[in-house]
Coordinates of C-alpha atoms in Angstrom, one line a residue:
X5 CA 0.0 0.0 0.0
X6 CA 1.6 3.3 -0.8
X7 CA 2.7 6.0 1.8
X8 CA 0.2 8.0 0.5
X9 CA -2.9 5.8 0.8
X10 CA -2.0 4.1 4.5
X11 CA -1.9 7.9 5.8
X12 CA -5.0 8.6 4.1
X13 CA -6.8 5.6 6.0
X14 CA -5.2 6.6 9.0
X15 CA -6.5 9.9 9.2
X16 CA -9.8 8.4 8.0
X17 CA -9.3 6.5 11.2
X18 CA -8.5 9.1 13.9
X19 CA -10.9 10.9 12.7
X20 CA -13.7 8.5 12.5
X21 CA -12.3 7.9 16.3
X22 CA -12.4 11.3 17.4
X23 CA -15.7 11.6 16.5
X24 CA -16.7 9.2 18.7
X25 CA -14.8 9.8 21.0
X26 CA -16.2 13.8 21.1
X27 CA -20.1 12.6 20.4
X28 CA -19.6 10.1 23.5
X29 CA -17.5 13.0 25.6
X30 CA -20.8 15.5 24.5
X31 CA -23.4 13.0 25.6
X32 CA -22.0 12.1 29.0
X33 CA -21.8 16.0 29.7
X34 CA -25.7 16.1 28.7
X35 CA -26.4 13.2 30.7
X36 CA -24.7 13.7 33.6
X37 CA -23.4 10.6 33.4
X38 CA -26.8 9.1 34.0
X39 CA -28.0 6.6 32.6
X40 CA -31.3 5.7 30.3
X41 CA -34.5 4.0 31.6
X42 CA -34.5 0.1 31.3
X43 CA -35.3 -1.9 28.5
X44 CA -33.9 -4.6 26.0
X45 CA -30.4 -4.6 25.1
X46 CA -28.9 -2.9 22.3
X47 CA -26.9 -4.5 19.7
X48 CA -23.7 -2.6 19.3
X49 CA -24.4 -2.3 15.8
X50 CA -28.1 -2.3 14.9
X51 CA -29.1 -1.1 18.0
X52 CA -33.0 -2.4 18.9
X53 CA -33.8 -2.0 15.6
X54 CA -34.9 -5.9 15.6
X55 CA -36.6 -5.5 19.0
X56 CA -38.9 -2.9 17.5
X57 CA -42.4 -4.2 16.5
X58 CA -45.0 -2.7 14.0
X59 CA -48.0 -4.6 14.5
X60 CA -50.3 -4.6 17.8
X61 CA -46.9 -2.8 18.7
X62 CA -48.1 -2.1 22.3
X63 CA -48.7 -6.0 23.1
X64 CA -44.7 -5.8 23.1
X65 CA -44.7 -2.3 24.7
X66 CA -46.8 -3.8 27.4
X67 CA -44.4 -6.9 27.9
X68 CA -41.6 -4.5 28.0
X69 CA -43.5 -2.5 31.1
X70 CA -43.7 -5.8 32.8
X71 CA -40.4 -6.9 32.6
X72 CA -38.6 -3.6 33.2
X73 CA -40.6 -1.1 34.5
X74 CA -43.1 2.2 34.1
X75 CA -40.6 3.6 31.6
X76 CA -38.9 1.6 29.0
X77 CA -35.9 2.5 27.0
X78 CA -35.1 1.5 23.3
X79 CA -32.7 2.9 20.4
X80 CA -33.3 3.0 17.0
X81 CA -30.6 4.6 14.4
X82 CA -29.3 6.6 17.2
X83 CA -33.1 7.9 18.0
X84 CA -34.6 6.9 21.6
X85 CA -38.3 5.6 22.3
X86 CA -39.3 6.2 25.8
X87 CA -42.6 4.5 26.5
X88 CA -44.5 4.9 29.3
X89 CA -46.6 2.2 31.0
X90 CA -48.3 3.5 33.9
X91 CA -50.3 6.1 34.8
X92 CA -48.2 7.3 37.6
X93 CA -45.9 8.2 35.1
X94 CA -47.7 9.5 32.0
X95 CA -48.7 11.9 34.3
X96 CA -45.2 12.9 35.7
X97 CA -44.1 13.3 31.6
X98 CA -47.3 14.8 30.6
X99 CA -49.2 16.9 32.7
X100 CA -46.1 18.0 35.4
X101 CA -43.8 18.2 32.7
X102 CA -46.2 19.2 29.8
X103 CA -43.5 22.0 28.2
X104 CA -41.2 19.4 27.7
X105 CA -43.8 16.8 26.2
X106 CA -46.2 18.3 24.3
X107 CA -44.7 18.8 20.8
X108 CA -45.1 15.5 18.3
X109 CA -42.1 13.6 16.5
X110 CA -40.5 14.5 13.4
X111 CA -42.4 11.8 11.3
X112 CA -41.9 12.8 7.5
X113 CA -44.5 10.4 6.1
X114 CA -47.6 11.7 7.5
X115 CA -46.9 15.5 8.6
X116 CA -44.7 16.4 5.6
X117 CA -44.9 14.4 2.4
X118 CA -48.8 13.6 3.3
X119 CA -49.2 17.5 5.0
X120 CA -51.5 16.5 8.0
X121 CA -48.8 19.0 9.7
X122 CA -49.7 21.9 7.9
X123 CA -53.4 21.8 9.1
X124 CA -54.4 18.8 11.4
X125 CA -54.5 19.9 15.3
X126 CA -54.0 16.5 16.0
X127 CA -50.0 15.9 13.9
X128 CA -49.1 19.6 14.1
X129 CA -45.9 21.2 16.1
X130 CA -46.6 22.7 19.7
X131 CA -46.4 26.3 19.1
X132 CA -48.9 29.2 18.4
X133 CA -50.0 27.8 15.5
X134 CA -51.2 24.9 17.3
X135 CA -52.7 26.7 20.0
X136 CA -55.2 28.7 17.6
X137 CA -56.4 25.9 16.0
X138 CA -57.1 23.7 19.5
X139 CA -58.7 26.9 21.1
X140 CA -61.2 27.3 17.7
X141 CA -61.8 23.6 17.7
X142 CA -62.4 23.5 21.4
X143 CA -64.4 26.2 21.3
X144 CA -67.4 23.9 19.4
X145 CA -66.8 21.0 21.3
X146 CA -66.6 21.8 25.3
X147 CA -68.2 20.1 27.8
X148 CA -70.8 22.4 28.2
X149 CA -71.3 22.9 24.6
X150 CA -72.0 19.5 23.5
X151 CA -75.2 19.5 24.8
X152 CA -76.4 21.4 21.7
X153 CA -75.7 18.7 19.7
X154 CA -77.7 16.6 21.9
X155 CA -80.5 16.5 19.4
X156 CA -78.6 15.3 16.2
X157 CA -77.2 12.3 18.2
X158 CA -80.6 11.3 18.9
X159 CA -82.0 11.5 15.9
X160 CA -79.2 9.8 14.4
X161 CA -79.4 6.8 16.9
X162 CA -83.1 6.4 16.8
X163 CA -82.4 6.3 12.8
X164 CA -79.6 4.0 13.7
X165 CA -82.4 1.6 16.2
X166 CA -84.4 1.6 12.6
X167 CA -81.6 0.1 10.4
X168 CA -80.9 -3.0 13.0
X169 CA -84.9 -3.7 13.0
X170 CA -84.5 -3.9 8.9
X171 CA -81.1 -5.7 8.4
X172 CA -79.1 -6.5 12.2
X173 CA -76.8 -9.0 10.0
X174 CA -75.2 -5.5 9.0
X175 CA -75.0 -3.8 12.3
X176 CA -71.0 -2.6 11.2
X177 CA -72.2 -0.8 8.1
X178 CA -75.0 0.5 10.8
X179 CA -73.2 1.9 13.4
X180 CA -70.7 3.6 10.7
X181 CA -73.5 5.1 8.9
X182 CA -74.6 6.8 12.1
X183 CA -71.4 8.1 13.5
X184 CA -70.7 9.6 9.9
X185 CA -74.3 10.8 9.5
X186 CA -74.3 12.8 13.1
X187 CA -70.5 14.3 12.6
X188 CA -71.2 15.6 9.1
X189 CA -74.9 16.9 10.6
X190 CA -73.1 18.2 13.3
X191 CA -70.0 20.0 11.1
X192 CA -71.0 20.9 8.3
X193 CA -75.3 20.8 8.6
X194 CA -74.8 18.1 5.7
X195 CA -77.2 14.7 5.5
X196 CA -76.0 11.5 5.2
X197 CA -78.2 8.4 4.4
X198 CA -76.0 5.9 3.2
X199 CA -72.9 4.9 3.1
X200 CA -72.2 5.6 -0.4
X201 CA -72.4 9.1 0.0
X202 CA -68.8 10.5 -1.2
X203 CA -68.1 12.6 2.1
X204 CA -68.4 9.5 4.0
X205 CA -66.2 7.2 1.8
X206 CA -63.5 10.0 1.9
X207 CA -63.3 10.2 5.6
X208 CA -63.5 6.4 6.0
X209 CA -60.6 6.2 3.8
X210 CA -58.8 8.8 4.9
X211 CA -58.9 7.9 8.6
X212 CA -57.7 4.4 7.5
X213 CA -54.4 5.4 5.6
X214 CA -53.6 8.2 8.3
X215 CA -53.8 5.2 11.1
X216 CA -51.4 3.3 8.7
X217 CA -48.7 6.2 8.4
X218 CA -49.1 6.8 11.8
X219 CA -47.5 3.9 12.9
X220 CA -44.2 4.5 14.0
X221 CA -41.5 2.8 12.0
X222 CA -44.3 1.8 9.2
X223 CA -42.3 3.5 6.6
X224 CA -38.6 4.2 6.4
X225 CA -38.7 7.4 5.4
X226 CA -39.7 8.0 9.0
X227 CA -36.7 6.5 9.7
X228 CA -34.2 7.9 7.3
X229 CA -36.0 11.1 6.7
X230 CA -33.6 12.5 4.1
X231 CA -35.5 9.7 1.6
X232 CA -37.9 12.3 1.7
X233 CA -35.9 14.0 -1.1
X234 CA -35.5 11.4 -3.4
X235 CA -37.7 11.3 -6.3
X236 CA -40.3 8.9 -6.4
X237 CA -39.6 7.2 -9.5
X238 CA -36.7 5.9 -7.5
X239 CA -36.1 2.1 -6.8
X240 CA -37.7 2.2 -2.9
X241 CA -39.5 5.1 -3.5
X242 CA -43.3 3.8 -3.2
X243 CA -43.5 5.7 0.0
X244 CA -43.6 9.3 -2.0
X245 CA -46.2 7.8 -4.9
X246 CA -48.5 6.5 -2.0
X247 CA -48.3 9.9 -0.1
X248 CA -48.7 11.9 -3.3
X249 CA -52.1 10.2 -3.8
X250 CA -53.3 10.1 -0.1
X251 CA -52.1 14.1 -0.1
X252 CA -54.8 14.8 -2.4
X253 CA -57.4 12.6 -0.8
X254 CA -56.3 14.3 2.5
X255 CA -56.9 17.9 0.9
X256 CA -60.3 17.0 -0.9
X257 CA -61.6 15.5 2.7
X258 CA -60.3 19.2 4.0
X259 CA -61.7 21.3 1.7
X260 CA -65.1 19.6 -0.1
X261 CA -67.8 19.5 3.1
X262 CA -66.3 22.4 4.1
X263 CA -66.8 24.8 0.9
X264 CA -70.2 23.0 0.9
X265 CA -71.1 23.9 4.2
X266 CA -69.7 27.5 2.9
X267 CA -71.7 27.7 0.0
X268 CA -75.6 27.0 1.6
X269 CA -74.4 29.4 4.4
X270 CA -74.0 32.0 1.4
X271 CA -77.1 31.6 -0.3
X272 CA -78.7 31.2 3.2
X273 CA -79.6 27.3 2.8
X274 CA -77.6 25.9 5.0
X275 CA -78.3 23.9 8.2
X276 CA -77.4 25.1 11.8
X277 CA -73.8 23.6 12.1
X278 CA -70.1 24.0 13.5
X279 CA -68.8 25.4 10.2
X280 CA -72.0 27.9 9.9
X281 CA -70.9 29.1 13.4
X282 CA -67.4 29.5 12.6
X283 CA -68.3 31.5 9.3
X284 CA -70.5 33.8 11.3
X285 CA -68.1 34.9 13.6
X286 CA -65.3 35.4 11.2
X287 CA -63.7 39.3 11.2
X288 CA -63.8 41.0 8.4
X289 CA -61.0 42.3 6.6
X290 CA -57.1 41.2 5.5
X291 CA -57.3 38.1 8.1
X292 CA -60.6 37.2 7.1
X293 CA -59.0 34.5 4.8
X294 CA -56.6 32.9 7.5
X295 CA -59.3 32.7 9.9
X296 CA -61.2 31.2 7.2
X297 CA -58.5 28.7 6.8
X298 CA -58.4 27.9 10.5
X299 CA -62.2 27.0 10.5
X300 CA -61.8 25.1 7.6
X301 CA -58.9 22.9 9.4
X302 CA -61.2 22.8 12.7
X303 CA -64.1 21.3 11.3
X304 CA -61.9 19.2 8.9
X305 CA -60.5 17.5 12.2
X306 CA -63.8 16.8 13.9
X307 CA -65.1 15.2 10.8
X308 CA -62.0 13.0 10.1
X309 CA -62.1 12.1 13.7
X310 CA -65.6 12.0 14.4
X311 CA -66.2 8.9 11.8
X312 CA -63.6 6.9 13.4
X313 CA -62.7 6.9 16.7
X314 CA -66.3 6.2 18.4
X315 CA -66.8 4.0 15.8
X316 CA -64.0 1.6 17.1
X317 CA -65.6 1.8 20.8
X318 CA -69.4 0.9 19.8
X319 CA -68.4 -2.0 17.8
X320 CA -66.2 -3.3 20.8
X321 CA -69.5 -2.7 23.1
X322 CA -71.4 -5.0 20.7
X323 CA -68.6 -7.7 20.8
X324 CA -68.6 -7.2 24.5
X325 CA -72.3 -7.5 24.1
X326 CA -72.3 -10.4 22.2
X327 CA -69.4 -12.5 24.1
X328 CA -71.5 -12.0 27.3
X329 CA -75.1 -11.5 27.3
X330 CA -75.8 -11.8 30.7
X331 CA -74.2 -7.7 31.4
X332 CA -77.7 -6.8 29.4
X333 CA -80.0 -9.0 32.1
X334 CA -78.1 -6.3 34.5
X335 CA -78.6 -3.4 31.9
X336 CA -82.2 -3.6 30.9
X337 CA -83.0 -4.1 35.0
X338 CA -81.9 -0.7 35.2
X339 CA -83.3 0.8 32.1
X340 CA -86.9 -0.9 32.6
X341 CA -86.7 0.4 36.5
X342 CA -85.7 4.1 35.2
X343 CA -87.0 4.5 31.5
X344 CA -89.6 1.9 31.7
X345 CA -90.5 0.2 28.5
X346 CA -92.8 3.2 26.8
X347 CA -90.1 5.3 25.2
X348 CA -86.1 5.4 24.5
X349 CA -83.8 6.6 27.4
X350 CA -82.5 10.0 26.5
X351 CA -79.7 12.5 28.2
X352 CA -82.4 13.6 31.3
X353 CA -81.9 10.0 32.5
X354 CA -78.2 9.6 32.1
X355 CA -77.6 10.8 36.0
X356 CA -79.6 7.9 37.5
X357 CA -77.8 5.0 35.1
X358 CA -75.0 3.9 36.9
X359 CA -75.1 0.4 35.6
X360 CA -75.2 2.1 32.0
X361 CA -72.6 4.4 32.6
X362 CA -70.1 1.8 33.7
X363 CA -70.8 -0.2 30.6
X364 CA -69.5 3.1 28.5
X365 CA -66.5 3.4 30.7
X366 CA -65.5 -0.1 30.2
X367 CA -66.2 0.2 26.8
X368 CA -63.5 3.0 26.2
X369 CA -61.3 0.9 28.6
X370 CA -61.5 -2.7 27.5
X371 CA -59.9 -2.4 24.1
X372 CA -58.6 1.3 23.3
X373 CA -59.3 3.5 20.1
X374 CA -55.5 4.3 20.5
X375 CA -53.9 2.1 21.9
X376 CA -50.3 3.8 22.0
X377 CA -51.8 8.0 22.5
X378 CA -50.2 9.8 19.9
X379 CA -46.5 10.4 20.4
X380 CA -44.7 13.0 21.9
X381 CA -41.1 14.2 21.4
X382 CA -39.0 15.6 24.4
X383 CA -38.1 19.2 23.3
X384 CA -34.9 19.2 25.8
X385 CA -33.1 16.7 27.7
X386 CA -34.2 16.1 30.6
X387 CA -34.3 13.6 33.7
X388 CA -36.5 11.2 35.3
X389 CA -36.3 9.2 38.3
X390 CA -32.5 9.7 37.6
X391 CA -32.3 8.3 34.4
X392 CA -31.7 10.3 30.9
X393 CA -33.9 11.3 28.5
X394 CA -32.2 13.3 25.7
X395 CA -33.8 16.4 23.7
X396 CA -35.7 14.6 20.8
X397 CA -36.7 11.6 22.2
X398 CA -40.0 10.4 21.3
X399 CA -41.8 9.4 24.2
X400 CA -45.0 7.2 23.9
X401 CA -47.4 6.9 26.7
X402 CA -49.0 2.7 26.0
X403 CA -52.8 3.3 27.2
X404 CA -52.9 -0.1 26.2
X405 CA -51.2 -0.5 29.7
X406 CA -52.2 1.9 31.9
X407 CA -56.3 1.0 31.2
X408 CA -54.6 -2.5 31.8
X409 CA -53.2 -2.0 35.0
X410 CA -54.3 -4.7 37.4
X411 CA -54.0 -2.7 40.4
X412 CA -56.3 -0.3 39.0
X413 CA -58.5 -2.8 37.3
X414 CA -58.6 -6.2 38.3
X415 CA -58.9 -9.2 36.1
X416 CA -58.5 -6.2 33.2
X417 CA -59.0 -9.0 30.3
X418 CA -62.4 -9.3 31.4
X419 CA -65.1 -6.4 30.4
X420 CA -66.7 -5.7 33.8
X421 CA -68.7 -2.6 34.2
X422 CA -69.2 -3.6 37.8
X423 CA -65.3 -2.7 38.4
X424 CA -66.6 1.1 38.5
X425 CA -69.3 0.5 41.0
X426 CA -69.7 0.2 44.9
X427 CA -72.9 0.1 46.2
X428 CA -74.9 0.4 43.0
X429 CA -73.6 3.6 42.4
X430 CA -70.4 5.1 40.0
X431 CA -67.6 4.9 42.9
X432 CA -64.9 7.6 42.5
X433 CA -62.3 6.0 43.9
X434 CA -61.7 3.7 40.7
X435 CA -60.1 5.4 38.0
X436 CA -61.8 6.8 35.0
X437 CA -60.7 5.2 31.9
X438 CA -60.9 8.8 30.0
X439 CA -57.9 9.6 31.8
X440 CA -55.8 8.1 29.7
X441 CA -58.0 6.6 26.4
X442 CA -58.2 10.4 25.0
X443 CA -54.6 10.7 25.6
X444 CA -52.9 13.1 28.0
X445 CA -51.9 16.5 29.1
X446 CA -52.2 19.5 26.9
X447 CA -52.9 17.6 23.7
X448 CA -55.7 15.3 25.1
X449 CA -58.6 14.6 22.7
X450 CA -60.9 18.0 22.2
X451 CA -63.5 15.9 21.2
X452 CA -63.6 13.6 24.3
X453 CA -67.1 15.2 25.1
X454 CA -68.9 14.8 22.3
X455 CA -67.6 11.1 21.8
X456 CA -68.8 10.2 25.2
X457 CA -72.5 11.8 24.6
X458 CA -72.3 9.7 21.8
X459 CA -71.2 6.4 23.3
X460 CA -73.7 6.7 26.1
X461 CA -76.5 7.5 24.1
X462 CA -76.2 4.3 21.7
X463 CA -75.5 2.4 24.6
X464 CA -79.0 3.2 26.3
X465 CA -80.6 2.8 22.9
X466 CA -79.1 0.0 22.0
X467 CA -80.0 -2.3 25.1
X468 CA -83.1 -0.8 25.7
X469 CA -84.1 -1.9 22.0
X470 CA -82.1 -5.0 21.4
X471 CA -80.9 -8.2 22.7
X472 CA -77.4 -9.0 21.3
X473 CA -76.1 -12.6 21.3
X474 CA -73.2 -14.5 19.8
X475 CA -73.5 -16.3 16.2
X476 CA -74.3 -20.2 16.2
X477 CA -73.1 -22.8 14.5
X478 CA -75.7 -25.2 12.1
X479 CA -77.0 -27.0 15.2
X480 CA -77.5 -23.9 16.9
X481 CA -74.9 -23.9 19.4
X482 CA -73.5 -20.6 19.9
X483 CA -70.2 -19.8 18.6
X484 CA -66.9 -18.9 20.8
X485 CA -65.9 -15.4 20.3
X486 CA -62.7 -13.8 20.7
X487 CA -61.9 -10.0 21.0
X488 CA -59.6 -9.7 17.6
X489 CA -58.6 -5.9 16.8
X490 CA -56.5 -4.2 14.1
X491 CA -53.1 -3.2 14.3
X492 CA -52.7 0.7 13.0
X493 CA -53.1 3.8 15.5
X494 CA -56.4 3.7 15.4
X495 CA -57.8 0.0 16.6
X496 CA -61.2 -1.8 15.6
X497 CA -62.5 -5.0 16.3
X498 CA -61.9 -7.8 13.5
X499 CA -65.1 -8.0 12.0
X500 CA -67.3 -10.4 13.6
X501 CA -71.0 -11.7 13.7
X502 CA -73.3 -11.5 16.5
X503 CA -77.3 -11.8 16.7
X504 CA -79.3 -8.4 16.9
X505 CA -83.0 -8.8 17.3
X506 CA -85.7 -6.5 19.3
X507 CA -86.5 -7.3 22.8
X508 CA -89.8 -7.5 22.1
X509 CA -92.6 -6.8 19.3
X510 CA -94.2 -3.7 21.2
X511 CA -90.4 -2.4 21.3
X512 CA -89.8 -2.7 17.3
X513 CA -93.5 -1.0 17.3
X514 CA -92.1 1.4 19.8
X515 CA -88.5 1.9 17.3
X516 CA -91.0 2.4 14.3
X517 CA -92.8 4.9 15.6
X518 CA -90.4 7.1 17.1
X519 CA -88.3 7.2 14.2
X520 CA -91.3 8.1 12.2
X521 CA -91.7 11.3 14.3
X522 CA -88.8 12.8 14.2

C-alpha cells in the first residue's frame, strides 16, 4: 500500500475515532453521566432495531413495562423511544412536565410528504399555530357545549335503532352510517343516508391510511427522513407515490364538506352547524382568509375524527355484548326500573344510570381506540427518576397499559362494568378510563365530550331496544368469540358476527314509531 494511501486511511481513522470519541465526551456531559431508563439490550451495531415491533406494537410495549418497568428505553438509528406504562408516570411526563412533552415527533410520512402538519391539530408542532387551532376547535366541542348537539345524536341513533330492526346482519355498516351521518350533521349541517355518500367514503378512507402512516417505524422514510428527497420514481421510492395520492385525498376531505357547508351558508340554505358558526363569527378584513382557513382545518379534524374513533368503541361494546349477554340482564333491569318500557332513554336520565354508565366506561377501557396516544417528542433533555432522557426523544405513553393495570383494574381481560361500582352507584375511587383513552396532558382529545354523549346514548338505545347474542353454529350452538382488533393507530374490532334482534314486538313497534316522528 503506498505512503500516501495508509496515511490517508489513518487519518480516515482518527478521525472517524475522534468523532466518537467527542459525540460520546458530548453525551456524558448532557447526561450527567446518567444513565437511560430500562429496557432490552442494544446490539452494538443495529441497536434495537430488531426488537422494534409494527404490528399490535403495544402487546410488546406492554411486555416491556412488565419486565422492566413504568418507563422503557429503546434505540433506533441513534433515535430513543421512551414509552411509558403507567399512569403514575404519564402523568409525571405529561401533565407536570407538559412543556417538555407536548410537541409530536419528526415523522416525514404523515406531517410532511402527506401535509397533516400543515393543518391537522392533532399531527401539528406545539407552538402558536397549534394553539389557535385547539382553542377554535375546542371552542365547538366543550363540555358544556355539546349538549347542543344533543338533538342530532338522537336523531341519528333512533335512525340507527331503525336500520338493525331492517337488516341486524349488518350492524357494522349500521353503526358507521350513524357516527358519519351525526358528525357531518353536526360539522357541516350536511345529511348523510348511506354509506355511499362521497363525504363518508372520503373520511372512512382517509382515517384508514392516516392510522397506517401513523404507525411508527411503518415507513422508512420516517426513519431515514432525508428519503424524503429522493424522487419517487426511484427504486424504494413507493413511500412518495402513496403519499402523493393520499395528499390529495387528504386535501379534498379538507376542503369539499367544508366549501359545501360555505356555499348553503351564502345563499342562506344551509343547516345550523359547526362550520356555519365558525363563518359567522369570522372578522372581516385582510385576516378574514386565514381565519377562514383555520375554520376550515377545525371542522376538517372533527369530521375525520368524528367517523372513526367512536366507531371503534361501539363495535367493541357490541362484541362485549355479544361474548356475554348476561351484562344486558343487569342493563335492561336498570333501564326498565328508570325509563320503563314506553319510550327510548334520553340525556335527562343519564344521571340515574349507573349500571349504563359503567358499561360506556369499560367500553373505552377494555380495548382502546388508540392504543399507543399519539407520540410526543421531548423538546430538551431532561431527567426522570434519575435516568436520561435526551432532547428529541420520542416518548409514547401505551394506554394499552395503563387502562390494563391490574392494580387499577382487576382481572382487566375481562369487560366488567361492575369494576366502577360500589354500592350500585359510579364509585370515584376507581379510576376513569378517560384519563388516559383520549390521551394526555395538553394535547388530550378536544372531542372527548362529544364522543362520550355519543357512546352513552347508543349504549342506552341500543340495550333498551335490542338483545345482542353471539353467532351459532348449524346446530345452533353458539359460537366462541374472541376480542380480535386491528393493528394501525387507530384500533377496531376484527369484523365479527353477532345476533341483533328486538326485545320485544311492542319495542320494534315502539322503534318504528319514534323514528317516524322525528
Amino acid at each position: 500500500m503506498p505512503l500516501s494511501t495508509r496515511s490517508a486511511l489513518v487519518v480516515a481513522v482518527a478521525g472517524i475515532l475522534a468523532t466518537y470519541i467527542l459525540s460520546l465526551l458530548a453525551f456524558r456531559r448532557r447526561s450527567r453521566g446518567l444513565p437511560y431508563p430500562p429496557g432490552p439490550t442494544p446490539s452494538r451495531v443495529f441497536e434495537n432495531l430488531f426488537d422494534l415491533p409494527i404490528n399490535h406494537s403495544w402487546l410488546t410495549y406492554d411486555k416491556w413495562h412488565r419486565a422492566y418497568g413504568d418507563v422503557v428505553h429503546i434505540k433506533v438509528f441513534g433515535t430513543s423511544l421512551i414509552i411509558v406504562g403507567s399512569m403514575k408516570a404519564a402523568s409525571e411526563f405529561f401533565d407536570k412536565r407538559a412543556k417538555i412533552y407536548s410537541d409530536r415527533p419528526r415523522a416525514p410520512m404523515i406531517h410532511e410528504l402527506m401535509g397533516l402538519g400543515e393543518w391537522s391539530v392533532a399531527n401539528m408542532n406545539y407552538g402558536n399555530v397549534w394553539r389557535k387551532h385547539r382553542r377554535t376547535f375546542t371552542n365547538y366541542f366543550r363540555e358544556n357545549t355539546v349538549s347542543k348537539y344533543h338533538p342530532v345524536l338522537v336523531k341519528e341513533t333512533h335512525a340507527m335503532l331503525k336500520r338493525f330492526l331492517k337488516t341486524p346482519e349488518d350492524f357494522l355498516g349500521i353503526v358507521r352510517l350513524a357516527f358519519a351521518a351525526e358528525i357531518m350533521d353536526v360539522t357541516y349541517g350536511l345529511p348523510v343516508n348511506d354509506l355511499d355518500n362521497e363525504y363518508v367514503t372520503i373520511a372512512e378512507t382517509a382515517a384508514s391510511l392516516v392510522s397506517q402512516a401513523a404507525v411508527p417505524g411503518a415507513f422508512v422514510v420516517d426513519l431515514f427522513p432525508i428519503l424524503k428527497h429522493v424522487p419517487s420514481w426511484f427504486p424504494g421510492a413507493g413511500f412518495k407515490r402513496k403519499a402523493k395520492v393520499w395528499r390529495a385525498l387528504n386535501d379534498v376531505m379538507r376542503t369539499k364538506p367544508f366549501i359545501a357547508a360555505k356555499t348553503a351558508w351564502e345563499n342562506g340554505s344551509g343547516s345550523p352547524c359547526v362550520a356555519a358558526s365558525m363563518l359567522d363569527e369570522l372578522p372581516d378584513g385582510e385576516q378574514r382568509g386565514v381565519e377562514e382557513e383555520v375554520a376550515m382545518n377545525a371542522s376538517a379534524v372533527a369530521y375525520a375524527g368524528g367517523t372513526d374513533t367512536t366507531v371503534s368503541a361501539v363495535t367493541s361494546f357490541i362484541m362485549a355484548m355479544a361474548m356475554d349477554p348476561s351484562i344486558q340482564a343487569k342493563a335492561r333491569e336498570e333501564l326498565d326500573r328508570i325509563v320503563g318500557t314506553s319510550r327510548l332513554p334520553d340525556y335527562n336520565d343519564r344521571a340515574f344510570l349507573p349500571y349504563i354508565n359503567a358499561i360506556c366506561k369499560e367500553s373505552m377501557r377494555w380495548q382502546p381506540v388508540t392504543p399507543l396516544g399519539g407520540a410526543r417528542a421531548a423538546c430538551q433533555d431532561d431527567v426522570w427518576n434519575g435516568y436520561f432522557i435526551p432532547k428529541d426523544a420520542i416518548v409514547i405513553g401505551n394506554v394499552w397499559s395503563i387502562l390494563r393495570d391490574p392494580v387499577a383494574y382487576p382481572e382487566p381481560d375481562q369487560f366488567k362494568p361492575e369494576r366502577f361500582l360500589k354500592d350500585g352507584q359510579l364509585d370515584p375511587q376507581v379510576r376513569d378510563p378517560s384519563t388516559a383513552a383520549f390521551g394526555f396532558g395538553r394535547r388530550i382529545c378536544p372531542g372527548r365530550y362529544f364522543s362520550d354523549a355519543s357512546l352513552y346514548i347508543v349504549v342506552a338505545s341500543v340495550l333498551t331496544a335490542f338483545t345482542i347474542e353471539p353467532p351459532v353454529d348449524g346446530n345452533g350452538k353458539p359460537l366462541k368469540m374472541s376480542p380480535d382488533m386491528t393493528g394501525g393507530a387507530i384500533s377496531h374490532p376484527v369484523p365479527f358476527k353477532c345476533i341483533i334482534k328486538p326485545r320485544s314486538e311492542q319495542m320494534a313497534e315502539l322503534i318504528r314509531d319514534i323514528y317516524i316522528e322525528i
